[in-house]
XYZ file of C-alpha atoms in Angstrom:
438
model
C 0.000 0.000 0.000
C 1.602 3.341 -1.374
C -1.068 6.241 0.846
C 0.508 9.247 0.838
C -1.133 11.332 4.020
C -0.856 14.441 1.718
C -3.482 13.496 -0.764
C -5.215 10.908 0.931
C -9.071 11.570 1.392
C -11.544 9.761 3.703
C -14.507 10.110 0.638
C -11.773 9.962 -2.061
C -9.918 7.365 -3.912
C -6.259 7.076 -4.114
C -3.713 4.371 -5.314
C -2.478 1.129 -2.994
C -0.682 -2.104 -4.034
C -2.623 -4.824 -3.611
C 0.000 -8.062 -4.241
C 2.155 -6.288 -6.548
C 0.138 -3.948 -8.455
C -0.889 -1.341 -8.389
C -4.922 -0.724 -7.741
C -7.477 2.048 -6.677
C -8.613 1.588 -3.187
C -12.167 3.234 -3.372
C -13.315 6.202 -0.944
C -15.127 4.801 2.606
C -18.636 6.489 1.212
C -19.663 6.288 -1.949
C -22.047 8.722 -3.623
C -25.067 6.400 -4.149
C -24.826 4.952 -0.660
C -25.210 8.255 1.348
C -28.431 8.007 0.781
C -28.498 4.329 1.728
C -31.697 3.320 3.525
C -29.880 1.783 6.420
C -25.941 2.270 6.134
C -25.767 -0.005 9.565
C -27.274 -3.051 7.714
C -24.471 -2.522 5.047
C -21.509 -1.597 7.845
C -22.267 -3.253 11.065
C -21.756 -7.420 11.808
C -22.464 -8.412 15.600
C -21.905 -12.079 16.557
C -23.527 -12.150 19.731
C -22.697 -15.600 20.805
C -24.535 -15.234 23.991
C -27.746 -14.895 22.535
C -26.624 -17.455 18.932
C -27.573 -14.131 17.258
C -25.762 -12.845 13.867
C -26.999 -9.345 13.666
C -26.802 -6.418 11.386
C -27.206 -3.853 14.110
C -27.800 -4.528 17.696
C -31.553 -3.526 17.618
C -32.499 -5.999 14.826
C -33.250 -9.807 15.460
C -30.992 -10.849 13.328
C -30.813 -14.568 12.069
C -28.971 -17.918 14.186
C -25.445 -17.097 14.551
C -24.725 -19.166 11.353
C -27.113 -18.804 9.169
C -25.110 -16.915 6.325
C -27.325 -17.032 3.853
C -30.620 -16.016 5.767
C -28.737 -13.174 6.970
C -27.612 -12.081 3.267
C -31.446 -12.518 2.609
C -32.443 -9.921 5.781
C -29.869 -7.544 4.752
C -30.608 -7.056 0.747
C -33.904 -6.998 2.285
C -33.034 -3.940 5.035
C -31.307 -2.427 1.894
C -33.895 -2.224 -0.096
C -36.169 -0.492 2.304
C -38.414 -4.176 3.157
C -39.639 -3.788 6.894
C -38.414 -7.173 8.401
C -39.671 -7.832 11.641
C -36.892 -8.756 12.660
C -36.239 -4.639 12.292
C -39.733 -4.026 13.938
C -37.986 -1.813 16.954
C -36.773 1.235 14.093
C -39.742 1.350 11.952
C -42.631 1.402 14.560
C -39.941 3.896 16.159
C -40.324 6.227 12.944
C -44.189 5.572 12.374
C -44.474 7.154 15.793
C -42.459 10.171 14.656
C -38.952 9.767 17.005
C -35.627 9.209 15.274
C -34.960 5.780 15.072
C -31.772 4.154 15.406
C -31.174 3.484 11.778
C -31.875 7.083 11.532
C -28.996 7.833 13.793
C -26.534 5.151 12.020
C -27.277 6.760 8.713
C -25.772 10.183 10.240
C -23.187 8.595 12.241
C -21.888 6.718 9.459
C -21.814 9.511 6.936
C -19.047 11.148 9.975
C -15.970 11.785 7.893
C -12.967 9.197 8.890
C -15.690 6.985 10.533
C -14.663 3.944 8.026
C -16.952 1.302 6.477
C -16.904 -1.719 8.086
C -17.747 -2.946 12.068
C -17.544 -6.081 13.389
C -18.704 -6.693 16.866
C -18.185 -9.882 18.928
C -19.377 -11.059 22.629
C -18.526 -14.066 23.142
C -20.172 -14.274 26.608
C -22.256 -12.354 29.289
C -19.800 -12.608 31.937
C -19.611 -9.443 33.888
C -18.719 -8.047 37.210
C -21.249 -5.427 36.818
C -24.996 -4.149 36.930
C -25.026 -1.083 35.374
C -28.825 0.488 35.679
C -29.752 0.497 32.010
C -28.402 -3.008 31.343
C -29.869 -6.277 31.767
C -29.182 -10.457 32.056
C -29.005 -10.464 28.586
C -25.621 -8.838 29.033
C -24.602 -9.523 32.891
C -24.025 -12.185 34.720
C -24.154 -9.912 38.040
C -27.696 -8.683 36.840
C -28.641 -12.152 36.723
C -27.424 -13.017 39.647
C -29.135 -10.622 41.069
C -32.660 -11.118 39.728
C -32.635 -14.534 40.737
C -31.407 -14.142 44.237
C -33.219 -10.854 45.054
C -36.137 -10.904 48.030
C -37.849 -7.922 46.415
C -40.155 -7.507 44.127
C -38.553 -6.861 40.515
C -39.956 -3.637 38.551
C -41.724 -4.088 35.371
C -38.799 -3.309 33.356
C -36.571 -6.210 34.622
C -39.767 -8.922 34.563
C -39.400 -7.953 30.753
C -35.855 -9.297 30.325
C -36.342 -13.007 29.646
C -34.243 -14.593 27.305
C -33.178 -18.347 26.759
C -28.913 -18.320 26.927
C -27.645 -20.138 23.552
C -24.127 -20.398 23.656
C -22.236 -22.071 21.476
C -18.701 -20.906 21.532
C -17.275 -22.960 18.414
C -20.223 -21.450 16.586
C -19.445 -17.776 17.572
C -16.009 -17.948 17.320
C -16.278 -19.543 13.351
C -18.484 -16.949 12.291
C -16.322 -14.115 13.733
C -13.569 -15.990 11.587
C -15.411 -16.316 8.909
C -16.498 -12.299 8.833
C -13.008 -11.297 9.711
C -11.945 -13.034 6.521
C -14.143 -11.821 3.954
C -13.120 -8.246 5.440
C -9.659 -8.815 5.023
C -10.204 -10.208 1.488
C -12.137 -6.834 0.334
C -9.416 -4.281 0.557
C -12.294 -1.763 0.223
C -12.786 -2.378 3.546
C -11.464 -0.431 6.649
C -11.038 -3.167 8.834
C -12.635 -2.848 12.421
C -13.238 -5.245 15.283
C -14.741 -4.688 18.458
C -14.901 -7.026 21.581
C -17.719 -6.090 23.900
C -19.598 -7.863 26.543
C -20.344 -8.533 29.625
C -16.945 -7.363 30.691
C -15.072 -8.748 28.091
C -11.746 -8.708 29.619
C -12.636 -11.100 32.464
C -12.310 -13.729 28.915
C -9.973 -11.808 27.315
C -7.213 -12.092 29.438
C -7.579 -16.146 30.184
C -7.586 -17.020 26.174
C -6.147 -16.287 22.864
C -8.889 -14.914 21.777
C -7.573 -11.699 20.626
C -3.922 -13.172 18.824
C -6.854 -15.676 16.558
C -9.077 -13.091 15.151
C -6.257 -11.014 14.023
C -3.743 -14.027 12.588
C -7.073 -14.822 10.709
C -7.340 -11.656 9.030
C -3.367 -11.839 8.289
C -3.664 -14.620 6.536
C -6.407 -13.674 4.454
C -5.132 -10.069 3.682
C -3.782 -9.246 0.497
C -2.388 -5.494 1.167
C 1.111 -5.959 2.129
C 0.885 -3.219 5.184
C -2.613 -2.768 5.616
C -4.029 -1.960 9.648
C -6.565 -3.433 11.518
C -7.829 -1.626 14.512
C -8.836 -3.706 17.693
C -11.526 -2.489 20.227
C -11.540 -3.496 23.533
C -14.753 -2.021 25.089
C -14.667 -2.546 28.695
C -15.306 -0.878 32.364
C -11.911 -0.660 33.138
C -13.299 -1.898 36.826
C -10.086 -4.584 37.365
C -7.454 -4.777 39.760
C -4.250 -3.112 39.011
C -2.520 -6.446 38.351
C -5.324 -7.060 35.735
C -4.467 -3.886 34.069
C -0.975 -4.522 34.049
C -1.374 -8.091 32.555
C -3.862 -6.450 29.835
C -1.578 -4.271 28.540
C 1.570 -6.839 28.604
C -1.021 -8.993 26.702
C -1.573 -6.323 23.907
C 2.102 -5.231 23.861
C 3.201 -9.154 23.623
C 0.415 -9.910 20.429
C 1.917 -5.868 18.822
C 5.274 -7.163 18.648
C 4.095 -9.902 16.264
C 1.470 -7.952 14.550
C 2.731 -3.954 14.450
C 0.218 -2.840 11.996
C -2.921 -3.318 14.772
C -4.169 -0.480 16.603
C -5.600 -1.828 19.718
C -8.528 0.874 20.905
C -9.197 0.777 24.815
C -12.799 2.234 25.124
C -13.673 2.951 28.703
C -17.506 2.843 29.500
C -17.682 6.394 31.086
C -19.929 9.424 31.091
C -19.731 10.525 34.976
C -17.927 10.443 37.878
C -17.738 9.387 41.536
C -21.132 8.744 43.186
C -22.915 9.435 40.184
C -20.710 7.025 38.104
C -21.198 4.616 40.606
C -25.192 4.870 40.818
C -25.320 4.442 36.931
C -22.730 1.476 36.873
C -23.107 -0.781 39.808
C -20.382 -2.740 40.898
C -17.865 -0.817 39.549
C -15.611 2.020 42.177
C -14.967 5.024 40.492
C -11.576 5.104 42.143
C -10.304 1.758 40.843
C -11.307 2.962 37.385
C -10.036 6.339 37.538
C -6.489 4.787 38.457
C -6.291 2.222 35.677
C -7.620 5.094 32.774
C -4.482 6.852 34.086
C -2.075 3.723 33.737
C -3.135 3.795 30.297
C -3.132 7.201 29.832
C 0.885 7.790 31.376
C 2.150 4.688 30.518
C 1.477 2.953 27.203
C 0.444 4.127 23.507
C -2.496 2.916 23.478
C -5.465 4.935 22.123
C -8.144 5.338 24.876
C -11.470 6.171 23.161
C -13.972 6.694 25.833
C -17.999 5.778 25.105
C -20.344 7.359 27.089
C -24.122 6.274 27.160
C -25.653 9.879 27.925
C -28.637 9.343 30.351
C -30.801 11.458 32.408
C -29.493 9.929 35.683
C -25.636 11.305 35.221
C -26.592 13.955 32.714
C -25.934 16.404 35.884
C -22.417 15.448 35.745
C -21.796 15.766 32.856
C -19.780 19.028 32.802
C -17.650 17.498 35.555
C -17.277 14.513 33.377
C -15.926 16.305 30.334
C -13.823 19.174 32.863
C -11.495 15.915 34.037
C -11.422 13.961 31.343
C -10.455 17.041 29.486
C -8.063 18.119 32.112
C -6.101 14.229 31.903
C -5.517 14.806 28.293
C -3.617 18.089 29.794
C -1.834 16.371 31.979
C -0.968 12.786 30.028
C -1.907 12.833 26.333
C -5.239 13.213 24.207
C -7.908 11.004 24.219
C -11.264 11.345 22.585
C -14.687 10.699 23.618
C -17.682 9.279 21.957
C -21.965 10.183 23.141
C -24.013 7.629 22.018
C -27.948 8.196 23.954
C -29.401 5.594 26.053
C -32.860 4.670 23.869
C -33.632 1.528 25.766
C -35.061 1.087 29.079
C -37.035 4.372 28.089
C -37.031 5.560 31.396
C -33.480 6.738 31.093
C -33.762 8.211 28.087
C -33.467 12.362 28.343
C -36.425 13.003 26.031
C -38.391 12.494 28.861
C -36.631 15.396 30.027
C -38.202 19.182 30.017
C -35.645 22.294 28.063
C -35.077 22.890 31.614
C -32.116 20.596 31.632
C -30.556 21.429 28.159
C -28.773 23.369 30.807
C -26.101 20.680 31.283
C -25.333 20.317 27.952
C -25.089 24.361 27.588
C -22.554 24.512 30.951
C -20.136 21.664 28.641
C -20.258 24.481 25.308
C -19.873 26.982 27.925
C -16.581 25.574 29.276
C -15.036 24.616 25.887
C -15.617 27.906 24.737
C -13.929 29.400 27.472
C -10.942 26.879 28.288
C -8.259 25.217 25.588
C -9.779 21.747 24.483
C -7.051 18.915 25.167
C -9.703 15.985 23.666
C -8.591 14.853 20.391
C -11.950 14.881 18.412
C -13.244 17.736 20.504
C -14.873 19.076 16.888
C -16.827 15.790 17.077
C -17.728 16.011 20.157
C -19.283 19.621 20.038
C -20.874 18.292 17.129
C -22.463 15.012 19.363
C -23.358 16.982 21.595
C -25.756 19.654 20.207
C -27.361 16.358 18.125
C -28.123 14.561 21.738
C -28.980 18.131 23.137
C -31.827 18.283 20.607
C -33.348 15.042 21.886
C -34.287 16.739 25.217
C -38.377 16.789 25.226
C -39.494 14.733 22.541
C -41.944 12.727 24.260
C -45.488 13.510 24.991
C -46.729 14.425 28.607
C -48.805 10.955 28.361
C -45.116 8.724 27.685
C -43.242 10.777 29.936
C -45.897 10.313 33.261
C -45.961 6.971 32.404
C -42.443 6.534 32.235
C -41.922 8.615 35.230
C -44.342 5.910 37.055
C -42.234 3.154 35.854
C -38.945 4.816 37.323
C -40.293 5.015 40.413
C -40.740 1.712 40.945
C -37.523 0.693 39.338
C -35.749 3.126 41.809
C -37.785 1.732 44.169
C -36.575 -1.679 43.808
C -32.700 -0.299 43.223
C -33.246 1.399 47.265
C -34.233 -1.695 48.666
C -31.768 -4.367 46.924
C -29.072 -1.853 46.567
C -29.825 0.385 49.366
C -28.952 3.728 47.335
C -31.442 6.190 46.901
C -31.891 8.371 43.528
C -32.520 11.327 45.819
C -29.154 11.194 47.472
C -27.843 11.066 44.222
C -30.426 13.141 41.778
C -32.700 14.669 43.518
C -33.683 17.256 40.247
C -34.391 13.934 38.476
C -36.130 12.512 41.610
C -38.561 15.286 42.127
C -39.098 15.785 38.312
C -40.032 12.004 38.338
C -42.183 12.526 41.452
C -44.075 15.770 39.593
C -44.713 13.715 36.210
C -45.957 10.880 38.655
C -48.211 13.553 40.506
C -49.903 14.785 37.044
C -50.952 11.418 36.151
C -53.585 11.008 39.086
């Protein structure tokens, strides 16, 4: 491959060798497919071998975690604008007149330098943690929890049944098998993601990581061409964890150079707050292994945040220290994503009263140097999410205020933590909403 930074173009073409010869390696977003119906269906694979689910974005159905050519089927359908059912969630989303979440792929994936291809794999639940808006589905703590608990469980956790599937040698031979046909289209800016559960509890106790990328090595055919390596995870380990983590990576980078392993923190408060949202985890212990990355390896540290009305209060906190670490150690960049799913986090529910968080995080860019590496993205993420605030109807939101009682309810008495210690704006605007409905 012959890129020369100078001329080199996210939506443009420019020349590469591909075994010898020279070729054209085509631009990341092509002209007919920016209006693509659903540019996740076309970008996005998730093997969710957890649930024996191959999916083309993680609110579809999806087919059985091998069924290649039922999933081809579901995707030229998706593509063509058919309304699966197994895609039921985004188009009774849109009838209702919200933005759907193939609504936001299509603008996410149309972000310059965003790439063209994801592929996502969980290979199991397992995970330390209960963060509030997750589930069993995703948690063995959760599960735990559910089963074991002496209270009675909220309407939004009796909805989380689910029959486990696993099948590891499936999942792991159609991760293999997508990996490959990525690394034989060169179009292709290759891109995989390890999620969970907590997926460095596996991580670290097999080679899963050194056989995903030696299998798209030996099917590549561009002499120096990069794969980048997420590693989504809480960061919630003990420091010996985090020092055999990044060993780990450094070993499996001596062998393969040309991978950029991504550490992506799950982040989007601090202290109590970030403690409320993601049970389990202690702020402390993840604070200190962010800044072992951060002063002593390479590694880029991309942190998501799920943006949610419980934490949106600290949010300007949030971005002051994360922003003030890049200061101190070296950049790092953040990516908002909104919590759409238990509704009763979402921040439409919210009143324009509280676009006042977002407005104090403008406020203090505007008025302090910005250290964050895709702080123009950011800025950008966060008037879209800002513009969220209030879309529901007084009828959802009491409703939804009704049901987050009684999930916070259950969270005091199993948990013994109290929303009104920690939000009481949130609390009492739940209570009012609550009020109105009688």
């Amino acid at each position: 491959m012959t890129d020369n930074s100078d001329t080199m173009s996210p939506f443009g073409e420019w020349p590469v060798v591909i075994n010898g010869k020279s070729a054209i390696r085509p631009p990341q977003v092509k002209e007919e497919e920016k209006n693509h119906y659903c540019l996740r269906s076309t970008r996005e694979r998730l093997v969710w071998t957890h649930l024996n689910r191959l999916k083309p974005c993680a609110v579809c159905n999806g087919t059985s975690i091998d069924n290649f050519d039922e999933f081809d089927n579901l995707v030229t359908d998706i593509s063509n604008g058919v309304r699966r059912q197994e895609c039921k969630s985004c188009w009774s989303t849109e009838d209702s007149g919200y933005k759907s979440y193939r609504q936001h792929g299509n603008e996410l994936w149309n972000i310059v330098g965003t790439g063209n291809s994801h592929t996502e794999v969980i290979y199991d639940r397992n995970c330390d943690a209960s963060c509030l808006y997750c589930n069993k589905k995703f948690s063995t703590t959760w599960e735990h929890e559910i089963n074991n608990t002496k209270h009675a469980l909220p309407k939004i956790l009796k909805d989380n049944h689910f029959e486990e599937k696993v099948d590891f040698e499936k999942g792991k031979q159609t991760a293999l098998k997508i990996i490959k046909d990525v690394a034989k289209d060169y179009t292709k800016y290759a891109c995989i993601g390890v999620y969970g559960g907590e997926p460095t509890i596996t991580l670290l106790k097999t080679n899963y990581i050194e056989e995903l990328i030696e299998h798209f090595y030996e099917n590549n055919e561009m002499w120096n061409r990069t794969i980048r390596y997420d590693i989504n995870s809480n960061f919630n380990f003990t420091e010996e964890k985090c020092y055999q983590l990044i060993e780990k990576l450094t070993t499996i980078l001596k062998k393969y150079p040309l991978v950029n392993f991504v550490l992506q923190p799950s982040m989007e408060s601090i202290g109590k707050n970030f403690n409320f949202i993601r049970s389990g985890c202690d702020w402390d212990v993840v604070e200190r292994n962010l800044d072992i990355f951060l002063r002593e390896t390479n590694f880029e540290i991309e942190i998501k945040s799920k943006i949610n009305n419980v934490t949106l209060q600290n949010l300007p906190n949030f971005f002051k220290l994360m922003n003030e670490k890049c200061k101190e150690f070296r950049p790092l960049s953040i990516q908002l994503d909104l919590i759409t799913y238990p509704l009763i986090f979402n921040i439409g529910l919210l009143e324009n009263n509280f676009k006042k968080y977002f407005d104090e995080v403008n406020y203090y860019f505007e008025n302090n140097k910005p250290y964050l590496s895709n702080i123009d993205l950011i800025i950008y993420q966060v008037q879209s999410i800002m513009k969220t605030i209030d879309q529901y109807p007084l009828e959802i939101k009491q409703q939804q205020a009704t049901d987050a009682f009684e999930f916070y309810d259950y969270i005091k008495k199993e948990r013994n933590i109290d929303l009104l210690d920690i939000n009481p704006e949130l609390y009492y605007y739940f209570k009012m909403l609550k009020m109105s409905l009688n």
